[in-house]
CSV table of C-alpha atoms and ligand atoms in Angstrom, one decimal:
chain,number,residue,atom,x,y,z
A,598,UNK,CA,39.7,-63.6,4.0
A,599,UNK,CA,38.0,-64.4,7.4
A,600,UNK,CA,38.0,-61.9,10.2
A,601,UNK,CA,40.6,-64.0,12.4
A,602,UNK,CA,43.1,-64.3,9.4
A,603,UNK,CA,43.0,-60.4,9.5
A,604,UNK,CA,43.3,-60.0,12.3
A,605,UNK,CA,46.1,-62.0,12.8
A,606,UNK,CA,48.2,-59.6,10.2
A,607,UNK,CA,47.7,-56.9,12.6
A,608,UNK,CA,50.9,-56.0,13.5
A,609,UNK,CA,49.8,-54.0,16.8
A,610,UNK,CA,50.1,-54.6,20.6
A,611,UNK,CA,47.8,-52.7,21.8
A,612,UNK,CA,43.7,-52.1,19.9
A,613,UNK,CA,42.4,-48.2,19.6
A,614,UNK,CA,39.4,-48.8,18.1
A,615,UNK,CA,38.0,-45.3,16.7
A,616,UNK,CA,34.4,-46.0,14.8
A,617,UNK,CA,32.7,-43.6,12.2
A,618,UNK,CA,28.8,-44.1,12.2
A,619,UNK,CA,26.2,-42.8,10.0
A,620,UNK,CA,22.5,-43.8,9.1
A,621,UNK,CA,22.7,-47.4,8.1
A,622,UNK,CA,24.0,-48.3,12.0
A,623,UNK,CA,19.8,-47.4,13.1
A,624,UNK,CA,18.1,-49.0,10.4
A,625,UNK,CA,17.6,-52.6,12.1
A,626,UNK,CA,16.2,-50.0,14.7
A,627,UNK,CA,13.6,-49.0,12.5
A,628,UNK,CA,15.1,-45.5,11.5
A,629,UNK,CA,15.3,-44.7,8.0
A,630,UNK,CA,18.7,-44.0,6.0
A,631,UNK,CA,19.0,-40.8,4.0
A,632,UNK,CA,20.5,-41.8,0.4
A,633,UNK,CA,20.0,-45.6,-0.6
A,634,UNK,CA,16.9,-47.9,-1.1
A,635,UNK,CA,14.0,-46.5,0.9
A,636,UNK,CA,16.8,-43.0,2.1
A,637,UNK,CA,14.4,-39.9,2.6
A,638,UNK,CA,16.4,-38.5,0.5
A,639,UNK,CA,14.3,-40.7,-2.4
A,640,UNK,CA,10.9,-38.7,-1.3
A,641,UNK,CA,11.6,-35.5,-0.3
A,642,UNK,CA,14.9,-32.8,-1.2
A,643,UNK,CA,17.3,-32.2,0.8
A,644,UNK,CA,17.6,-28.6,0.1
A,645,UNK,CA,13.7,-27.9,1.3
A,646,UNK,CA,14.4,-29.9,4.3
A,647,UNK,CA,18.2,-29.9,5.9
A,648,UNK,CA,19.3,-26.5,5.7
A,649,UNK,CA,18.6,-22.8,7.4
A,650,UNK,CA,17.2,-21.6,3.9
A,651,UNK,CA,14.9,-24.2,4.1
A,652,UNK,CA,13.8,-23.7,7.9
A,653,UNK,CA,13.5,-19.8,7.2
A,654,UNK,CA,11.2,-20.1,4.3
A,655,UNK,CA,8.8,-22.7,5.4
A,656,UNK,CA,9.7,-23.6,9.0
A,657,UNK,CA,6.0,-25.4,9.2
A,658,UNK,CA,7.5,-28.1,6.7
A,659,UNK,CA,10.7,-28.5,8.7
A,660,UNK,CA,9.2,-29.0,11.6
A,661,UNK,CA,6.9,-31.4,9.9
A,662,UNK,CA,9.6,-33.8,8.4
A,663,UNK,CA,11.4,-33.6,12.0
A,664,UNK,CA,7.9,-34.7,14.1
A,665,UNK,CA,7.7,-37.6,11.4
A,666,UNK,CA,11.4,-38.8,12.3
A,667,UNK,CA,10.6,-38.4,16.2
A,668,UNK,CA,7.4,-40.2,16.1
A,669,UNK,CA,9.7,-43.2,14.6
A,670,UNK,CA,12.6,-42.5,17.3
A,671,UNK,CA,10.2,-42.9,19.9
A,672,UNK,CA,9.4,-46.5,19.1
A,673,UNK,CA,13.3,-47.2,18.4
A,674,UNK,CA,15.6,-48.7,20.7
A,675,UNK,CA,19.4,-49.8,19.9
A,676,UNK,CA,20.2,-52.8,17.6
A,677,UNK,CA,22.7,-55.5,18.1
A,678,UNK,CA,25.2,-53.3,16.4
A,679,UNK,CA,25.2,-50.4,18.8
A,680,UNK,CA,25.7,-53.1,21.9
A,681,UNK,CA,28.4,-54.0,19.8
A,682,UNK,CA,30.5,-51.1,20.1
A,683,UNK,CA,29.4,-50.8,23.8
A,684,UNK,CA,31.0,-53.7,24.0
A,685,UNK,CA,34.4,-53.4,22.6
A,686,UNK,CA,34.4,-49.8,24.8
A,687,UNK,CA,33.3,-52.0,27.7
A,688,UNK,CA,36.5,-54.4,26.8
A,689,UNK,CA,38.8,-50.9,26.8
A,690,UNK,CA,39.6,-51.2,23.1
A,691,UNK,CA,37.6,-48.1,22.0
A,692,UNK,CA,38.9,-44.5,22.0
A,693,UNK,CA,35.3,-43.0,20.8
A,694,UNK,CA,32.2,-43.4,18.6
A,695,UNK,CA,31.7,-40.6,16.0
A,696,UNK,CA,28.3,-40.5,15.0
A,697,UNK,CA,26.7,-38.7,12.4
A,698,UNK,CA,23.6,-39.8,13.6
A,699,UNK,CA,21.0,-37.7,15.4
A,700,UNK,CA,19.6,-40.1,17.4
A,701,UNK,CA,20.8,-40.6,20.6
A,702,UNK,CA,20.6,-44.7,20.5
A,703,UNK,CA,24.1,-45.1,21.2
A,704,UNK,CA,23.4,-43.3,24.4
A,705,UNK,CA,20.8,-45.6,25.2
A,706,UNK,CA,23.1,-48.1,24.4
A,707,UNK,CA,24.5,-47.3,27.4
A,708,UNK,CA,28.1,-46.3,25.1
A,709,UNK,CA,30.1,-43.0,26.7
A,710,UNK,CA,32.6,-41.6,24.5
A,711,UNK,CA,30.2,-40.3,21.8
A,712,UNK,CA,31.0,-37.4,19.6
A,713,UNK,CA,27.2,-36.7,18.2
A,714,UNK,CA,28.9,-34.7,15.2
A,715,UNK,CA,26.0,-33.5,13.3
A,716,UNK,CA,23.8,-32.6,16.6
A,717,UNK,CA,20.9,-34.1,18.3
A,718,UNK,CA,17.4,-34.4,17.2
A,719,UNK,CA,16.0,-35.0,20.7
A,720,UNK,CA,16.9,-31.2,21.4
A,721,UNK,CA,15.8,-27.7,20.4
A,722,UNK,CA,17.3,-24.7,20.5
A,723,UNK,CA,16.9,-21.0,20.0
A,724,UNK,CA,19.2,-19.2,17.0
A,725,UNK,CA,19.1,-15.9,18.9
A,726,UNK,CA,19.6,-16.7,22.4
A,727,UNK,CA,21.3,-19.9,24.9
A,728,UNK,CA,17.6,-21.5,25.2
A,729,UNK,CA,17.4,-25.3,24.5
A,730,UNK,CA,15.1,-27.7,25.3
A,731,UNK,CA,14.5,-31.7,25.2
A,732,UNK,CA,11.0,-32.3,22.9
A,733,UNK,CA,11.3,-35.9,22.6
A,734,UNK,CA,8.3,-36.9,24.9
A,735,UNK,CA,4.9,-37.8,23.0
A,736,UNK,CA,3.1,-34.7,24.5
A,737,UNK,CA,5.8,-32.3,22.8
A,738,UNK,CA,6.1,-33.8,19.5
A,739,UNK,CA,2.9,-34.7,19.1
A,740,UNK,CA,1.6,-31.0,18.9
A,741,UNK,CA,1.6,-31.0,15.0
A,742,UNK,CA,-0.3,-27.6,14.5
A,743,UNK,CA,1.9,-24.7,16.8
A,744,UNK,CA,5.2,-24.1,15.6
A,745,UNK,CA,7.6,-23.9,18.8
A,746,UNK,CA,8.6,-20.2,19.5
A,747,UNK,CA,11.1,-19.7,21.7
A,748,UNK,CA,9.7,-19.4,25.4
A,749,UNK,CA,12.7,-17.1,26.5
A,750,UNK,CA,13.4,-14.3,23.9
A,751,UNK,CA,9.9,-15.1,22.2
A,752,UNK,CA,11.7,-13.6,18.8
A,753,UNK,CA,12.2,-16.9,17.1
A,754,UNK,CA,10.8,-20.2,16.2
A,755,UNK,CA,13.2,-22.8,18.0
A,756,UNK,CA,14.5,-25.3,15.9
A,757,UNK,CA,16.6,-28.9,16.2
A,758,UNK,CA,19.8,-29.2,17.6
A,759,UNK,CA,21.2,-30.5,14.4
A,760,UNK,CA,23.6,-29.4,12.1
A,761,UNK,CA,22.4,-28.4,8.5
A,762,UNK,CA,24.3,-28.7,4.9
A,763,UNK,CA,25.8,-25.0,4.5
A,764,UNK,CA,26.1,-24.9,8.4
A,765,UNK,CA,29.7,-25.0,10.2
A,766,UNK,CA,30.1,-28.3,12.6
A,767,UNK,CA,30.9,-27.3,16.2
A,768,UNK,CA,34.3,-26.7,16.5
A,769,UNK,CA,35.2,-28.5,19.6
A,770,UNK,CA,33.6,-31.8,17.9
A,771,UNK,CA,35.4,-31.4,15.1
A,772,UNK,CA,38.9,-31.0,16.7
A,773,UNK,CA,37.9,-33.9,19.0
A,774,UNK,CA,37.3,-36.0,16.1
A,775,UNK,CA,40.2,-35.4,14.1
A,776,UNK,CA,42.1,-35.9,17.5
A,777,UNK,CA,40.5,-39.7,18.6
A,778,UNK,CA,41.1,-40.6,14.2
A,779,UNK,CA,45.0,-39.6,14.7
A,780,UNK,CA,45.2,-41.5,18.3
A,781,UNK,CA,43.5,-44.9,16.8
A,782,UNK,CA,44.9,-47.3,15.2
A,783,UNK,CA,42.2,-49.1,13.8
A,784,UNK,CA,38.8,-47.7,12.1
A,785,UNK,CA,35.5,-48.8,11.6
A,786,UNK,CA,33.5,-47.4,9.3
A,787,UNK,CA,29.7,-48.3,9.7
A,788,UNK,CA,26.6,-47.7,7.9
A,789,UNK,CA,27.7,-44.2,6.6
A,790,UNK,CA,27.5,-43.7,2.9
A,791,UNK,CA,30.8,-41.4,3.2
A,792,UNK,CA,29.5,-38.7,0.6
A,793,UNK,CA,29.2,-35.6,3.4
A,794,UNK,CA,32.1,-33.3,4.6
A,795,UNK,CA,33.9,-32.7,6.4
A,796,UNK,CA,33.0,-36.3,8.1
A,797,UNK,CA,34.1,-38.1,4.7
A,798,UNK,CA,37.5,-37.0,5.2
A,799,UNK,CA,38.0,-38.8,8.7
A,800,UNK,CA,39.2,-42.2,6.3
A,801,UNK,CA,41.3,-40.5,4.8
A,802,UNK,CA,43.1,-38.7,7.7
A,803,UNK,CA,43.4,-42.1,9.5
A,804,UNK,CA,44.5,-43.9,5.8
A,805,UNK,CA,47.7,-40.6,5.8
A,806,UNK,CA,48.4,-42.3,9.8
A,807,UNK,CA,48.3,-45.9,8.8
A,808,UNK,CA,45.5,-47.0,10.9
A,809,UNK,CA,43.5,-49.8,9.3
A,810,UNK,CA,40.7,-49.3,7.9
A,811,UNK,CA,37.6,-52.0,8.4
A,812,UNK,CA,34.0,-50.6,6.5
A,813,UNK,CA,30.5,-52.3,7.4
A,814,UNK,CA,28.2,-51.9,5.0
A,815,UNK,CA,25.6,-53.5,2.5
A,816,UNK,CA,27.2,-51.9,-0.5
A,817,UNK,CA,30.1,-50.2,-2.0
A,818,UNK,CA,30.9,-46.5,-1.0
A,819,UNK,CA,33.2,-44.0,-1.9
A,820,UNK,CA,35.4,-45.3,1.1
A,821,UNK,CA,35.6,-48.8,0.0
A,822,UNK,CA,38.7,-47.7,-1.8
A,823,UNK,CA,40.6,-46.9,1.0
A,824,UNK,CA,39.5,-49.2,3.4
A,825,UNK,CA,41.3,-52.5,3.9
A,826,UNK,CA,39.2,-54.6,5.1
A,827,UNK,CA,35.0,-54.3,3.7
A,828,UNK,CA,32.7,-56.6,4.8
A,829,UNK,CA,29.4,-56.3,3.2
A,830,UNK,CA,26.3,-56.8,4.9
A,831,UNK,CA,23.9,-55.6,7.8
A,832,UNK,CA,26.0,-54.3,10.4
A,833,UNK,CA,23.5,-55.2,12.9
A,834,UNK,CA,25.0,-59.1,11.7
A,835,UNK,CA,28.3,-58.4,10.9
A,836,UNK,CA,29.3,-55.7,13.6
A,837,UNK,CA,29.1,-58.0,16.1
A,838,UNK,CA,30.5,-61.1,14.9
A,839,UNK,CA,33.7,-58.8,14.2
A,840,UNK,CA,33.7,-57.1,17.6
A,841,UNK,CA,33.3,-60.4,19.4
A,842,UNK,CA,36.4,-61.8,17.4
A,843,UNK,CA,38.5,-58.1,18.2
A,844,UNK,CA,38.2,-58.7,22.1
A,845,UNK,CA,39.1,-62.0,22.2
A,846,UNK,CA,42.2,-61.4,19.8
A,847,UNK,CA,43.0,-58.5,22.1
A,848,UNK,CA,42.3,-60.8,25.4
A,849,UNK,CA,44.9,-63.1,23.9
A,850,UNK,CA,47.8,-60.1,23.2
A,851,UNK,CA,47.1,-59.3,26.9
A,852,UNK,CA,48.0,-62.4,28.0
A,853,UNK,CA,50.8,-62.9,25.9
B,21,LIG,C1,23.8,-50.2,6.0
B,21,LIG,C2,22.6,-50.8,6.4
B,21,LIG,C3,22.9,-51.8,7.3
B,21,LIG,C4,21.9,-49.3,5.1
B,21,LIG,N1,24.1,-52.1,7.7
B,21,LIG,N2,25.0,-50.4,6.3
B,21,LIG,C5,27.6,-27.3,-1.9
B,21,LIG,C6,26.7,-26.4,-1.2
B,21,LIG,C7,26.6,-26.4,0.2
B,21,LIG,C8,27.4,-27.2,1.0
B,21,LIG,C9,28.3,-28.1,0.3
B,21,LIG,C10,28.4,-28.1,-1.1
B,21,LIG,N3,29.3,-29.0,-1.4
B,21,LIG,C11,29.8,-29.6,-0.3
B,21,LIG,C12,29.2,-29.1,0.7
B,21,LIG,C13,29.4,-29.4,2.2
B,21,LIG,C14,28.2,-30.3,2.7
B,21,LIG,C15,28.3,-31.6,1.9
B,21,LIG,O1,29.1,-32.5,2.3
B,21,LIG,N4,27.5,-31.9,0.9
B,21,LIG,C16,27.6,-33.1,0.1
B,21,LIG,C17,26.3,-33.9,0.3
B,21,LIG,C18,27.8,-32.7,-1.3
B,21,LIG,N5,28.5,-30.4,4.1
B,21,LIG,C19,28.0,-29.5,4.9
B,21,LIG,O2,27.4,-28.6,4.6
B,21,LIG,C20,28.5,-29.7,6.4
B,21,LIG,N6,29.1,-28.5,6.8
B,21,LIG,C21,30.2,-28.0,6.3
B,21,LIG,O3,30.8,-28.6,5.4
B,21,LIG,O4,30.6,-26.8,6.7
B,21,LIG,C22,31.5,-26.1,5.9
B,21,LIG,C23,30.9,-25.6,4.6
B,21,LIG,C24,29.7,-24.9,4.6
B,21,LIG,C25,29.2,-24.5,3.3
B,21,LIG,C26,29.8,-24.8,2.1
B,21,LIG,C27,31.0,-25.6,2.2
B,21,LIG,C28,31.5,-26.0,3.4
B,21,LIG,C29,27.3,-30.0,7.2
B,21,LIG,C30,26.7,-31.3,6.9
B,21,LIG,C31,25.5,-31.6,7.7
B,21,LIG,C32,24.8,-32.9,7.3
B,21,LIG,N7,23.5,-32.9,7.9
B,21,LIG,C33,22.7,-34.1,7.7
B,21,LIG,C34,21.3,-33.8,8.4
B,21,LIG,C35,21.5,-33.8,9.9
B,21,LIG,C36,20.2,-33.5,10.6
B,21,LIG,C37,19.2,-34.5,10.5
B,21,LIG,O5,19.4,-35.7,10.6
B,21,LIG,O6,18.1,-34.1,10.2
B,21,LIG,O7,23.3,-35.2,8.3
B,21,LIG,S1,22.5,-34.6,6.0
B,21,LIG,C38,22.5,-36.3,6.4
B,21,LIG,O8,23.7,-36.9,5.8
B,21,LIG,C39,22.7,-36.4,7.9
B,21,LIG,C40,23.7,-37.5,8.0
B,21,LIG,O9,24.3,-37.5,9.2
B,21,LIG,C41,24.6,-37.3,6.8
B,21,LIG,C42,25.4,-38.5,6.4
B,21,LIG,O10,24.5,-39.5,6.0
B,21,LIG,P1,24.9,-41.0,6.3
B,21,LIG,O11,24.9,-41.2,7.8
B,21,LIG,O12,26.1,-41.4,5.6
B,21,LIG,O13,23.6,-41.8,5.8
B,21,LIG,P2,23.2,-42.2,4.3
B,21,LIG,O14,21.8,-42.4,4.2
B,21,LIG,O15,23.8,-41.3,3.3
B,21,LIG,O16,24.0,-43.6,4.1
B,21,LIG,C43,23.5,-44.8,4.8
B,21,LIG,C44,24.5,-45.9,4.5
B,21,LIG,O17,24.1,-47.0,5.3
B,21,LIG,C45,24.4,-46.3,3.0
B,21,LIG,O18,25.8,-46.4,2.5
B,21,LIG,C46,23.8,-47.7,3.1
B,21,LIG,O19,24.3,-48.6,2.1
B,21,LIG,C47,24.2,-48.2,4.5
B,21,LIG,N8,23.3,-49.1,5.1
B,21,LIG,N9,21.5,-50.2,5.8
B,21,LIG,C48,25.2,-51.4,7.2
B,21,LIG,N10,21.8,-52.5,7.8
């Protein structure tokens, strides 16, 4: 079916456009993917890398992987598919983005409801007191060697501003996601393999409230099940082609 035969069944008069993000959404942007052909996840273990076991026993190494990923970053700018969803907020038709991403390019992409549910990679912070810091400029993450203590309490080596597998998301983002997935009525699910909680769960939530489901991907996920609408391919293609066709249905329910 093409995108303005479904949208056409869409029995709705007004669009609350809710979007779930993960890795896929930066590739075009030169950021690698996790899980998938050429996901980090192929070279290195997730266990020595992404959690606070990891970081305490070999903090050199964690640092490391994260200085390789911000070199990258630093070349990256946003990709027709994060304009995209700048757009559709621009047109009034989006509650919020929740990214999974670490990034910051839908920031730069000049979007402003942004939940940035598993942290931000562009910060560091202290485990033992309030300190953070921004280290994304060349001069800071450049300095391969030191590993950062933290300049305030000077007990701990700082780390990123991200959240770990074992670690609790922040509670306020959580509840703020769950809230803008029950208030949509239409989700988009982009570029997120859908295989880490409690993220994976925000389909269903919105599946138990009858909001439509619409995934963007290049292959099958676990959500594919549930979604009712996947089109396959890059979302930096796809996304907008879609989102272009959303606002000018939704220009043409405004105006009867
Ligand atoms: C394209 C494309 C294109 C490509 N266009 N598409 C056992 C022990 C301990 C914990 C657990 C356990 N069992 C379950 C858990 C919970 C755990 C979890 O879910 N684990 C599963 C993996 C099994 N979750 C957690 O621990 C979370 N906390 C939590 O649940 O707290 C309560 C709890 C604690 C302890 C025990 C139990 C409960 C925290 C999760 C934190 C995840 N952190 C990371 C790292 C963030 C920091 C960093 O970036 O360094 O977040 S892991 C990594 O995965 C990252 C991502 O945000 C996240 C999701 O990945 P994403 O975005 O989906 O990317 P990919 O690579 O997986 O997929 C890319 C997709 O794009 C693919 O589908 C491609 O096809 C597609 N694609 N190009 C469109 N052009």
């Amino acid at each position: 079916m093409d995108i303005d035969s479904i949208l056409k069944e869409l029995d709705v008069s007004e669009i609350k456009i809710v979007s779930v993000v993960g890795a896929g959404i930066s590739k075009a942007s030169g950021m690698p993917t996790f899980r998938g052909e050429d996901g980090m996840w192929n070279n290195y273990r997730a266990t020595d890398l992404a959690t606070p076991f990891a970081f305490q026993r070999d903090p050199k190494i964690v640092w490391e992987w994260y200085r390789a990923r911000m070199r990258i970053l630093l070349e990256a700018k946003p990709n027709p598919a994060h304009e995209a969803l700048t757009n559709l907020e621009k047109e009034g038709l989006s509650i919020g983005i929740i990214t999974q991403n670490v990034d910051g390019l839908h920031e730069i992409a000049e979007s402003k409801n942004i939940i940035e549910i598993h942290g931000r990679i562009r910060y560091a912070r202290c485990n033992s007191c309030d300190y953070i810091e921004r280290w994304d400029s060349e001069e800071k993450s450049l300095k391969d060697r030191e590993l950062p203590y933290c300049p305030n309490c000077k007990n701990q080596i700082i780390r990123p501003d991200v959240v770990w597998f074992g670690e609790q998301l922040a509670s306020q983002r959580w509840n703020k996601a769950v809230e803008w997935t029950l208030n949509a009525n239409i989700m988009l699910v982009i570029g997120t393999s859908g295989v880490v909680a409690p993220v994976s769960s925000l389909p269903d939530f919105a599946k138990q409230n009858n909001t439509k489901i619409f995934e963007f991907n290049i292959e099958e996920t676990p959500i594919t099940s549930i979604s009712d609408h996947s089109i396959f391919g890059p979302c930096e293609k796809t996304l907008p082609t879609f989102t272009r066709k959303i606002i000018e249905f939704s220009r043409g329910l405004k105006n009867g």
